[in-house]
Short mmCIF file of C-alpha atoms and ligand atoms in Angstrom, two decimals:
data_model
loop_
_atom_site.label_atom_id
_atom_site.label_comp_id
_atom_site.label_asym_id
_atom_site.label_seq_id
_atom_site.Cartn_x
_atom_site.Cartn_y
_atom_site.Cartn_z
CA UNK A 113 -20.89 24.85 31.73
CA UNK A 114 -18.03 22.93 29.85
CA UNK A 115 -14.37 24.12 29.58
CA UNK A 116 -11.69 23.04 27.05
CA UNK A 117 -8.72 24.18 26.00
CA UNK A 118 -9.52 24.79 22.01
CA UNK A 119 -13.00 24.47 20.34
CA UNK A 120 -12.92 23.58 16.59
CA UNK A 121 -15.85 24.69 14.51
CA UNK A 122 -16.66 22.44 11.55
CA UNK A 123 -15.83 18.86 11.15
CA UNK A 124 -14.58 18.72 7.68
CA UNK A 125 -11.29 17.75 6.95
CA UNK A 126 -9.67 20.87 8.07
CA UNK A 127 -11.10 20.62 11.46
CA UNK A 128 -10.59 17.16 12.11
CA UNK A 129 -6.85 17.71 10.97
CA UNK A 130 -6.68 20.72 13.26
CA UNK A 131 -8.15 18.50 16.21
CA UNK A 132 -5.85 15.79 15.53
CA UNK A 133 -3.00 17.98 15.10
CA UNK A 134 -3.46 19.96 18.40
CA UNK A 135 -4.61 16.69 20.26
CA UNK A 136 -1.04 14.85 19.29
CA UNK A 137 0.73 18.20 21.06
CA UNK A 138 -1.17 17.32 24.10
CA UNK A 139 -3.87 20.08 23.79
CA UNK A 140 -7.30 19.72 25.23
CA UNK A 141 -9.62 20.15 22.06
CA UNK A 142 -13.36 19.57 21.56
CA UNK A 143 -14.74 19.63 17.58
CA UNK A 144 -18.16 20.52 17.23
CA UNK A 145 -19.95 19.82 13.57
CA UNK A 146 -23.40 20.76 13.36
CA UNK A 147 -24.13 17.85 11.00
CA UNK A 148 -21.98 14.54 10.66
CA UNK A 149 -18.65 14.63 9.81
CA UNK A 150 -17.51 15.50 6.14
CA UNK A 151 -21.02 17.05 5.87
CA UNK A 152 -19.59 19.99 3.96
CA UNK A 153 -17.35 20.19 0.85
CA UNK A 154 -14.98 17.32 2.23
CA UNK A 155 -18.02 14.74 1.80
CA UNK A 156 -18.91 16.29 -1.63
CA UNK A 157 -15.79 16.87 -3.23
CA UNK A 158 -14.32 14.99 -6.63
CA UNK A 159 -12.03 12.43 -4.73
CA UNK A 160 -8.63 13.79 -6.64
CA UNK A 161 -5.36 13.56 -4.66
CA UNK A 162 -3.46 16.19 -6.19
CA UNK A 163 -0.09 15.73 -7.82
CA UNK A 164 -0.09 19.42 -8.23
CA UNK A 165 0.13 19.23 -11.91
CA UNK A 166 -3.36 20.84 -12.59
CA UNK A 167 -1.91 24.01 -10.72
CA UNK A 168 1.43 24.07 -12.21
CA UNK A 169 1.24 26.21 -14.91
CA UNK A 170 -0.54 29.09 -12.92
CA UNK A 171 0.00 28.49 -9.48
CA UNK A 172 3.13 27.01 -8.46
CA UNK A 173 3.00 27.70 -4.82
CA UNK A 174 -0.52 25.49 -4.37
CA UNK A 175 1.32 23.02 -7.16
CA UNK A 176 4.38 22.53 -4.64
CA UNK A 177 2.07 21.67 -1.34
CA UNK A 178 0.11 19.47 -3.34
CA UNK A 179 3.22 17.45 -4.28
CA UNK A 180 4.28 17.67 -0.70
CA UNK A 181 1.15 16.37 0.78
CA UNK A 182 0.41 14.08 -1.85
CA UNK A 183 3.61 12.10 -0.67
CA UNK A 184 2.62 12.46 2.85
CA UNK A 185 -0.86 11.18 2.24
CA UNK A 186 0.41 8.25 0.71
CA UNK A 187 2.35 7.50 3.59
CA UNK A 188 -0.08 8.22 6.35
CA UNK A 189 -3.25 7.43 4.79
CA UNK A 190 -2.41 4.55 2.44
CA UNK A 191 -5.84 2.81 2.92
CA UNK A 192 -7.63 5.92 1.75
CA UNK A 193 -5.88 6.22 -1.61
CA UNK A 194 -5.99 4.33 -4.86
CA UNK A 195 -2.59 4.50 -6.94
CA UNK A 196 -4.21 5.10 -10.09
CA UNK A 197 -1.89 7.94 -11.53
CA UNK A 198 -3.00 10.64 -13.64
CA UNK A 199 -2.57 11.24 -17.60
CA UNK A 200 -2.98 14.56 -19.07
CA UNK A 201 -3.98 13.80 -22.44
CA UNK A 202 -3.68 15.98 -25.61
CA UNK A 203 -6.02 15.94 -28.34
CA UNK A 204 -6.02 17.88 -31.74
CA UNK A 205 -8.31 20.31 -30.29
CA UNK A 206 -5.82 21.31 -27.35
CA UNK A 207 -3.54 24.06 -27.55
CA UNK A 208 -0.32 22.88 -29.27
CA UNK A 209 2.09 23.91 -26.62
CA UNK A 210 0.22 23.51 -23.62
CA UNK A 211 1.88 19.90 -22.99
CA UNK A 212 5.57 21.39 -23.13
CA UNK A 213 4.13 24.40 -20.82
CA UNK A 214 2.98 21.73 -18.32
CA UNK A 215 6.08 19.74 -18.29
CA UNK A 216 8.08 22.57 -17.83
CA UNK A 217 5.99 23.90 -15.10
CA UNK A 218 5.78 20.26 -13.53
CA UNK A 219 9.61 20.13 -13.22
CA UNK A 220 10.12 23.37 -12.05
CA UNK A 221 7.90 22.47 -8.96
CA UNK A 222 9.40 18.97 -8.62
CA UNK A 223 6.25 16.93 -10.02
CA UNK A 224 7.45 13.85 -11.63
CA UNK A 225 6.36 13.20 -15.11
CA UNK A 226 6.76 10.78 -18.08
CA UNK A 227 5.97 11.93 -21.65
CA UNK A 228 3.80 9.42 -23.56
CA UNK A 229 3.02 8.93 -27.18
CA UNK A 230 -0.80 8.58 -28.11
CA UNK A 231 0.23 5.15 -28.53
CA UNK A 232 1.79 4.66 -25.06
CA UNK A 233 -0.88 6.51 -23.45
CA UNK A 234 -3.31 3.89 -25.05
CA UNK A 235 -1.59 1.13 -24.18
CA UNK A 236 -1.88 2.28 -20.35
CA UNK A 237 -5.29 3.47 -20.52
CA UNK A 238 -7.13 1.83 -23.53
CA UNK A 239 -10.42 4.11 -23.32
CA UNK A 240 -8.69 6.98 -24.31
CA UNK A 241 -9.66 8.42 -27.81
CA UNK A 242 -7.84 6.91 -30.63
CA UNK A 243 -7.09 10.59 -31.53
CA UNK A 244 -5.03 10.74 -28.57
CA UNK A 245 -1.71 12.59 -29.86
CA UNK A 246 0.31 12.78 -26.76
CA UNK A 247 0.17 12.29 -22.96
CA UNK A 248 1.80 13.42 -19.70
CA UNK A 249 1.88 10.97 -16.87
CA UNK A 250 1.59 12.29 -13.38
CA UNK A 251 1.38 10.86 -9.78
CA UNK A 252 -2.08 11.82 -9.31
CA UNK A 253 -4.45 9.62 -7.49
CA UNK A 254 -7.96 8.76 -6.16
CA UNK A 255 -8.67 9.14 -2.25
CA UNK A 256 -11.88 8.83 -0.49
CA UNK A 257 -12.74 11.89 1.33
CA UNK A 258 -14.98 9.95 3.91
CA UNK A 259 -12.23 7.49 4.70
CA UNK A 260 -9.79 10.43 5.41
CA UNK A 261 -11.93 12.45 7.47
CA UNK A 262 -12.97 9.29 9.39
CA UNK A 263 -9.54 8.15 10.50
CA UNK A 264 -8.29 11.57 11.11
CA UNK A 265 -10.82 12.01 13.56
CA UNK A 266 -10.34 8.56 14.95
CA UNK A 267 -6.62 9.41 15.51
CA UNK A 268 -7.81 12.81 17.07
CA UNK A 269 -9.94 11.17 19.62
CA UNK A 270 -7.45 8.31 20.35
CA UNK A 271 -5.08 11.35 21.48
CA UNK A 272 -7.87 13.14 23.86
CA UNK A 273 -9.55 14.90 21.73
CA UNK A 274 -13.55 15.33 21.82
CA UNK A 275 -15.73 15.17 18.68
CA UNK A 276 -19.60 16.15 18.78
CA UNK A 277 -21.53 15.55 15.66
CA UNK A 278 -25.12 17.07 15.06
CA UNK A 279 -23.93 19.95 17.37
CA UNK A 280 -24.44 23.16 15.69
CA UNK A 281 -22.33 26.34 17.13
CA UNK A 282 -24.95 29.15 17.42
CA UNK A 283 -22.96 31.76 18.98
CA UNK A 284 -19.72 32.71 20.02
CA UNK A 285 -19.27 34.30 23.41
CA UNK A 286 -17.13 37.61 23.04
CA UNK A 287 -16.08 39.43 26.36
CA UNK A 288 -14.29 42.77 25.63
CA UNK A 289 -12.59 41.95 22.77
CA UNK A 290 -11.78 38.43 23.13
CA UNK A 291 -13.38 35.15 22.06
CA UNK A 292 -13.96 32.91 25.08
CA UNK A 293 -16.29 30.48 24.09
CA UNK A 294 -19.18 28.99 21.93
CA UNK A 295 -23.07 28.71 22.54
CA UNK A 296 -24.38 25.12 21.55
CA UNK A 297 -27.70 25.08 22.27
CA UNK A 298 -28.58 25.80 25.78
CA UNK A 299 -24.99 25.28 26.66
CA UNK A 300 -21.97 27.49 27.01
CA UNK A 301 -18.27 25.72 26.30
CA UNK A 302 -15.58 28.05 27.50
CA UNK A 303 -12.33 27.50 25.67
CA UNK A 304 -8.80 29.58 25.76
CA UNK A 305 -9.11 29.82 21.99
CA UNK A 306 -11.84 28.96 19.05
CA UNK A 307 -10.71 27.72 15.68
CA UNK A 308 -13.21 28.70 12.96
CA UNK A 309 -12.99 25.74 10.33
CA UNK A 310 -16.57 26.04 8.89
CA UNK A 311 -15.42 25.71 5.31
CA UNK A 312 -18.13 27.81 3.12
CA UNK A 313 -19.49 29.13 6.41
CA UNK A 314 -16.55 30.64 7.63
CA UNK A 315 -17.46 33.97 6.86
CA UNK A 316 -20.79 33.18 9.20
CA UNK A 317 -19.05 31.77 12.04
CA UNK A 318 -16.73 34.82 12.06
CA UNK A 319 -19.21 37.27 11.92
CA UNK A 320 -20.74 36.00 15.25
CA UNK A 321 -17.62 37.84 16.58
CA UNK A 322 -18.03 41.02 14.49
CA UNK A 323 -15.33 39.73 12.40
CA UNK A 324 -15.43 40.17 8.09
CA UNK A 325 -13.98 37.54 6.17
CA UNK A 326 -14.58 38.09 2.41
CA UNK A 327 -15.28 34.72 1.31
CA UNK A 328 -16.78 33.42 -2.13
CA UNK A 329 -18.71 30.21 -2.13
CA UNK A 330 -18.84 28.53 -5.30
CA UNK A 331 -20.55 25.32 -6.37
CA UNK A 332 -19.28 22.47 -8.57
CA UNK A 333 -20.92 19.77 -9.99
CA UNK A 334 -19.55 16.02 -10.46
CA UNK A 335 -21.29 13.24 -12.66
CA UNK A 336 -20.98 9.73 -11.31
CA UNK A 337 -21.50 6.87 -14.32
CA UNK A 338 -22.76 3.33 -13.19
CA UNK A 339 -19.49 1.99 -14.61
CA UNK A 340 -15.84 2.45 -14.35
CA UNK A 341 -14.50 3.91 -17.83
CA UNK A 342 -11.02 4.60 -17.07
CA UNK A 343 -8.69 2.99 -14.15
CA UNK A 344 -6.32 6.37 -14.11
CA UNK A 345 -7.31 9.97 -13.59
CA UNK A 346 -7.86 11.68 -16.79
CA UNK A 347 -7.21 15.11 -17.23
CA UNK A 348 -7.75 17.28 -20.51
CA UNK A 349 -4.35 18.96 -21.40
CA UNK A 350 -5.26 22.46 -21.53
CA UNK A 351 -5.29 25.40 -19.07
CA UNK A 352 -7.68 24.40 -16.23
CA UNK A 353 -11.45 25.04 -17.04
CA UNK A 354 -14.84 23.41 -16.38
CA UNK A 355 -15.22 19.74 -17.41
CA UNK A 356 -11.65 18.81 -17.73
CA UNK A 357 -11.10 15.70 -15.24
CA UNK A 358 -12.53 12.01 -14.88
CA UNK A 359 -11.26 10.53 -11.34
CA UNK A 360 -12.13 6.80 -10.73
CA UNK A 361 -14.01 5.60 -7.67
CA UNK A 362 -14.39 2.23 -7.02
CA UNK A 363 -16.62 1.09 -9.57
CA UNK A 364 -17.45 4.46 -11.08
CA UNK A 365 -16.12 7.17 -12.98
CA UNK A 366 -16.86 10.63 -11.66
CA UNK A 367 -16.63 13.68 -13.99
CA UNK A 368 -16.02 16.96 -12.96
CA UNK A 369 -16.51 19.82 -12.52
CA UNK A 370 -17.93 23.20 -12.83
CA UNK A 371 -17.61 26.32 -11.02
CA UNK A 372 -20.58 28.65 -10.41
CA UNK A 373 -20.95 31.45 -7.60
CA UNK A 374 -23.88 30.74 -5.07
CA UNK A 375 -25.24 33.29 -2.61
CA UNK A 376 -25.97 30.69 0.23
CA UNK A 377 -24.05 27.52 0.68
CA UNK A 378 -27.17 25.96 2.12
CA UNK A 379 -29.55 26.25 -0.41
CA UNK A 380 -28.77 26.82 -4.00
CA UNK A 381 -30.05 25.95 -7.39
CA UNK A 382 -28.32 23.16 -9.52
CA UNK A 383 -28.50 23.24 -13.23
CA UNK A 384 -29.06 20.38 -16.01
CA UNK A 385 -26.56 22.22 -18.11
CA UNK A 386 -23.72 21.51 -15.55
CA UNK A 387 -24.18 17.64 -16.09
CA UNK A 388 -24.31 17.90 -20.14
CA UNK A 389 -21.37 20.08 -20.23
CA UNK A 390 -19.28 17.71 -18.06
CA UNK A 391 -20.15 14.83 -20.71
CA UNK A 392 -19.86 17.15 -23.74
CA UNK A 393 -16.38 18.26 -22.62
CA UNK A 394 -14.95 14.73 -21.64
CA UNK A 395 -16.43 12.44 -24.06
CA UNK A 396 -13.92 13.50 -26.75
CA UNK A 397 -11.11 12.19 -24.53
CA UNK A 398 -13.15 9.09 -23.16
CA UNK A 399 -15.12 8.02 -25.95
CA UNK A 400 -17.15 5.45 -24.00
CA UNK A 401 -18.66 8.40 -22.05
CA UNK A 402 -21.17 8.73 -24.96
CA UNK A 403 -22.92 5.64 -24.01
CA UNK A 404 -22.37 5.61 -20.33
CA UNK A 405 -24.97 5.25 -18.08
CA UNK A 406 -25.47 8.25 -15.61
CA UNK A 407 -25.91 7.16 -11.75
CA UNK A 408 -26.54 10.75 -10.38
CA UNK A 409 -24.91 14.48 -10.05
CA UNK A 410 -24.01 15.59 -6.55
CA UNK A 411 -22.61 19.25 -5.82
CA UNK A 412 -19.69 20.50 -3.16
CA UNK A 413 -19.30 24.04 -2.53
CA UNK A 414 -16.11 25.71 -2.40
CA UNK A 415 -14.83 27.85 0.36
CA UNK A 416 -12.81 30.24 -1.79
CA UNK A 417 -11.08 33.28 0.17
CA UNK A 418 -12.16 36.63 -1.65
CA UNK A 419 -9.04 38.58 -1.24
CA UNK A 420 -7.19 36.12 -3.36
CA UNK A 421 -9.61 36.48 -6.26
CA UNK A 422 -8.47 37.19 -9.70
CA UNK A 423 -11.48 37.25 -11.76
CA UNK A 424 -13.46 33.89 -12.54
CA UNK A 425 -13.07 31.34 -9.49
CA UNK A 426 -11.48 28.92 -12.11
CA UNK A 427 -8.10 31.20 -11.79
CA UNK A 428 -8.21 31.60 -8.01
CA UNK A 429 -5.76 30.32 -5.90
CA UNK A 430 -6.47 27.20 -4.13
CA UNK A 431 -4.05 27.80 -1.58
CA UNK A 432 -4.98 28.51 2.02
CA UNK A 433 -5.05 31.28 4.46
CA UNK A 434 -4.51 31.10 8.13
CA UNK A 435 -6.43 34.43 9.67
CA UNK A 436 -5.24 35.23 13.23
CA UNK A 437 -7.83 37.43 14.34
CA UNK A 438 -6.09 39.07 16.87
CA UNK A 439 -3.56 40.36 14.64
CA UNK A 440 -6.03 41.35 11.54
CA UNK A 441 -9.12 42.56 13.28
CA UNK A 442 -8.00 42.97 17.01
CA UNK A 443 -10.37 40.05 18.60
CA UNK A 444 -8.36 37.81 20.61
CA UNK A 445 -9.27 34.02 21.13
CA UNK A 446 -10.45 33.16 17.50
CA UNK A 447 -8.31 31.98 14.34
CA UNK A 448 -9.98 31.10 11.04
CA UNK A 449 -8.94 28.49 8.24
CA UNK A 450 -10.02 29.38 4.82
CA UNK A 451 -9.47 27.93 1.30
CA UNK A 452 -7.46 25.04 0.26
CA UNK A 453 -7.80 21.71 -0.66
CA UNK A 454 -8.63 18.28 1.05
CA UNK A 455 -5.08 17.20 -0.10
CA UNK A 456 -3.37 20.15 1.60
CA UNK A 457 -5.50 20.02 4.62
CA UNK A 458 -2.60 18.36 7.15
CA UNK A 459 -0.13 21.34 5.85
CA UNK A 460 -3.15 23.78 6.54
CA UNK A 461 -3.98 21.84 9.97
CA UNK A 462 -0.37 22.25 11.11
CA UNK A 463 -0.17 25.64 10.13
CA UNK A 464 -3.32 26.42 12.23
CA UNK A 465 -2.29 24.54 15.31
CA UNK A 466 1.32 26.36 14.87
CA UNK A 467 -0.85 29.62 15.11
CA UNK A 468 -3.00 28.67 18.03
CA UNK A 469 -0.15 26.99 19.99
CA UNK A 470 1.87 30.42 19.84
CA UNK A 471 -1.25 32.01 21.37
CA UNK A 472 -1.58 29.33 23.87
CA UNK A 473 2.29 29.45 24.93
CA UNK A 474 2.32 25.44 24.12
CA UNK A 475 5.71 24.38 22.92
CA UNK A 476 5.32 21.30 21.02
CA UNK A 477 6.06 20.21 17.43
CA UNK A 478 3.61 18.79 14.83
CA UNK A 479 4.30 15.23 13.99
CA UNK A 480 1.09 14.35 11.81
CA UNK A 481 3.35 14.28 8.75
CA UNK A 482 5.14 11.31 9.97
CA UNK A 483 2.20 9.55 12.23
CA UNK A 484 0.30 6.88 10.08
CA UNK A 485 -3.80 7.26 10.45
CA UNK A 486 -5.80 4.67 12.12
CA UNK A 487 -7.65 1.77 10.09
CA UNK A 488 -9.89 3.86 7.77
CA UNK A 489 -12.76 1.11 7.38
CA UNK A 490 -13.18 0.99 11.26
CA UNK A 491 -13.39 4.73 11.75
CA UNK A 492 -15.98 5.00 9.18
CA UNK A 493 -18.30 2.69 10.97
CA UNK A 494 -17.26 4.35 14.38
CA UNK A 495 -18.88 7.75 13.00
CA UNK A 496 -21.60 6.18 10.83
CA UNK A 497 -20.63 7.78 7.81
CA UNK A 498 -21.73 5.09 5.39
CA UNK A 499 -24.97 7.08 4.93
CA UNK A 500 -22.91 9.98 3.40
CA UNK A 501 -21.04 7.50 1.03
CA UNK A 502 -24.52 6.48 -0.63
CA UNK A 503 -25.71 9.96 -1.03
CA UNK A 504 -22.40 11.03 -2.87
CA UNK A 505 -21.49 8.05 -4.90
CA UNK A 506 -23.10 4.83 -4.90
C1 FAD B 821 -16.84 20.67 -6.13
C2 FAD B 821 -15.41 20.26 -5.52
C3 FAD B 821 -14.41 19.54 -5.73
C4 FAD B 821 -13.46 19.50 -4.90
N1 FAD B 821 -12.41 18.40 -5.26
C5 FAD B 821 -11.40 18.21 -4.65
C6 FAD B 821 -10.27 17.36 -5.20
O1 FAD B 821 -10.75 16.61 -5.83
N2 FAD B 821 -9.19 17.18 -4.48
C7 FAD B 821 -9.21 18.05 -3.41
O2 FAD B 821 -7.86 18.06 -2.81
N3 FAD B 821 -9.97 19.11 -3.22
C8 FAD B 821 -10.94 19.22 -3.61
N4 FAD B 821 -11.82 20.07 -3.08
C9 FAD B 821 -11.56 20.81 -2.22
C10 FAD B 821 -11.78 20.27 -0.80
O3 FAD B 821 -13.17 19.59 -0.80
C11 FAD B 821 -12.43 21.37 0.18
O4 FAD B 821 -11.14 22.27 0.29
C12 FAD B 821 -12.06 20.83 1.82
O5 FAD B 821 -13.00 19.56 1.76
C13 FAD B 821 -12.41 22.03 2.58
O6 FAD B 821 -12.89 21.37 3.90
P1 FAD B 821 -13.27 22.02 5.19
O7 FAD B 821 -13.15 21.35 6.24
O8 FAD B 821 -12.40 23.28 5.21
O9 FAD B 821 -14.88 22.59 4.79
P2 FAD B 821 -16.18 21.61 4.71
O10 FAD B 821 -15.61 20.39 4.29
O11 FAD B 821 -17.32 22.25 4.15
O12 FAD B 821 -16.18 21.71 6.47
C14 FAD B 821 -16.83 22.67 7.04
C15 FAD B 821 -17.67 22.19 8.06
O13 FAD B 821 -18.32 23.10 9.00
C16 FAD B 821 -19.34 22.65 9.12
N5 FAD B 821 -20.11 23.94 10.11
C17 FAD B 821 -20.57 25.32 9.45
N6 FAD B 821 -21.23 25.83 10.24
C18 FAD B 821 -21.19 25.09 11.41
C19 FAD B 821 -21.51 25.53 12.61
N7 FAD B 821 -22.33 26.79 12.94
N8 FAD B 821 -21.27 24.68 13.87
C20 FAD B 821 -20.80 23.59 13.44
N9 FAD B 821 -20.37 23.43 12.15
C21 FAD B 821 -20.53 24.02 11.60
C22 FAD B 821 -20.20 22.22 8.12
O14 FAD B 821 -21.22 21.38 8.31
C23 FAD B 821 -19.33 21.42 7.85
O15 FAD B 821 -19.08 20.24 7.88
C24 FAD B 821 -13.23 20.04 -3.83
C25 FAD B 821 -14.30 21.09 -3.56
C26 FAD B 821 -15.33 21.05 -4.63
C27 FAD B 821 -16.40 22.13 -3.61
#
């Protein structure tokens, strides 16, 4: 039997973010990941460091947290980020007033923008279609998610956290109405508190304590070209929809994405039309994609928290929720972190850690917004994440 202060279930960006935050506050924390770090959505996402502009019109709260965390990550995780900038590119087929609405919404939430004519936009990004009428420049960027996860985990370990990969949590130990630990293989790890950071699997982990979390898993396809067809993040200038963004990633362009509900995040069908749709929707804005060579398409599964649903998940809030199951369900010792984005993971981890520290009576503030992460390349080697990069990107 092993004992720890807090067990974190899940080694995606949320789990390592929570482990880092708690460890830096002096809490004894053990993180358990069933596969390798970033094996879930965190290792198979699009790589956009959101400026928040994609949410500004529909979801001001998400947009605000994106721009705040965009600025934080540029300070603390600079070696995981390429400062590409982003453009919302207006074509004749796009809604007439969308660029004005987007610009106004960005101003409302404090996202800095620059209006460009079609000619100015094409000077900045020569691959744009000659039909480009206008564009809005925003502070989007490209982020390497594996590097971010590895560096965050390394910082957690440097502050005393213990991280185990290839260690699935098979059960939660419940005594009376409290979660008091986890079962791992033949072993029990007792803990004062368990954090459920299992992403699209969070409902399954919570169910081990008899708690119901209404989640919806939604798959998204991303197609990788062998060459790099734009140096800027290129967004279609229209309400958020499938196939509306191209993100640069080293020598490649990544086209995304789709949004299809899946029953089982471990095993789901993928379909040819998803790749076709990405090229169809994005070639009008970057004509070179018509002749681009496809390297491969990969899929990730979004952990969407169902109570925020307003219909099709393209319109869901991407903001996060921290569920204190003592308050919500009468089950003490368990907190779940659901929803969110890679860009806002640090803020989510801080909220989770605040809630856990309240429960544990730990009186320490988060300092994760001001503390730079350690060297990302060294951290990638430490956790042997290079094989994952090959699967998703090359
Ligand atoms: C298609 C797509 C594109 C996206 N694009 C972007 C983007 O461009 N920018 C952005 O900011 N965000 C993006 N996101 C969102 C972002 O990727 C996710 O919000 C974020 O990665 C979620 O991290 P997580 O740690 O909560 O979940 P995950 O990364 O899924 O981590 C959960 C982990 O829990 C582990 N686990 C599950 N069950 C157990 C168990 N029983 N025991 C131990 N471990 C367990 C899993 O193996 C997994 O590693 C995208 C998401 C998708 C799906």
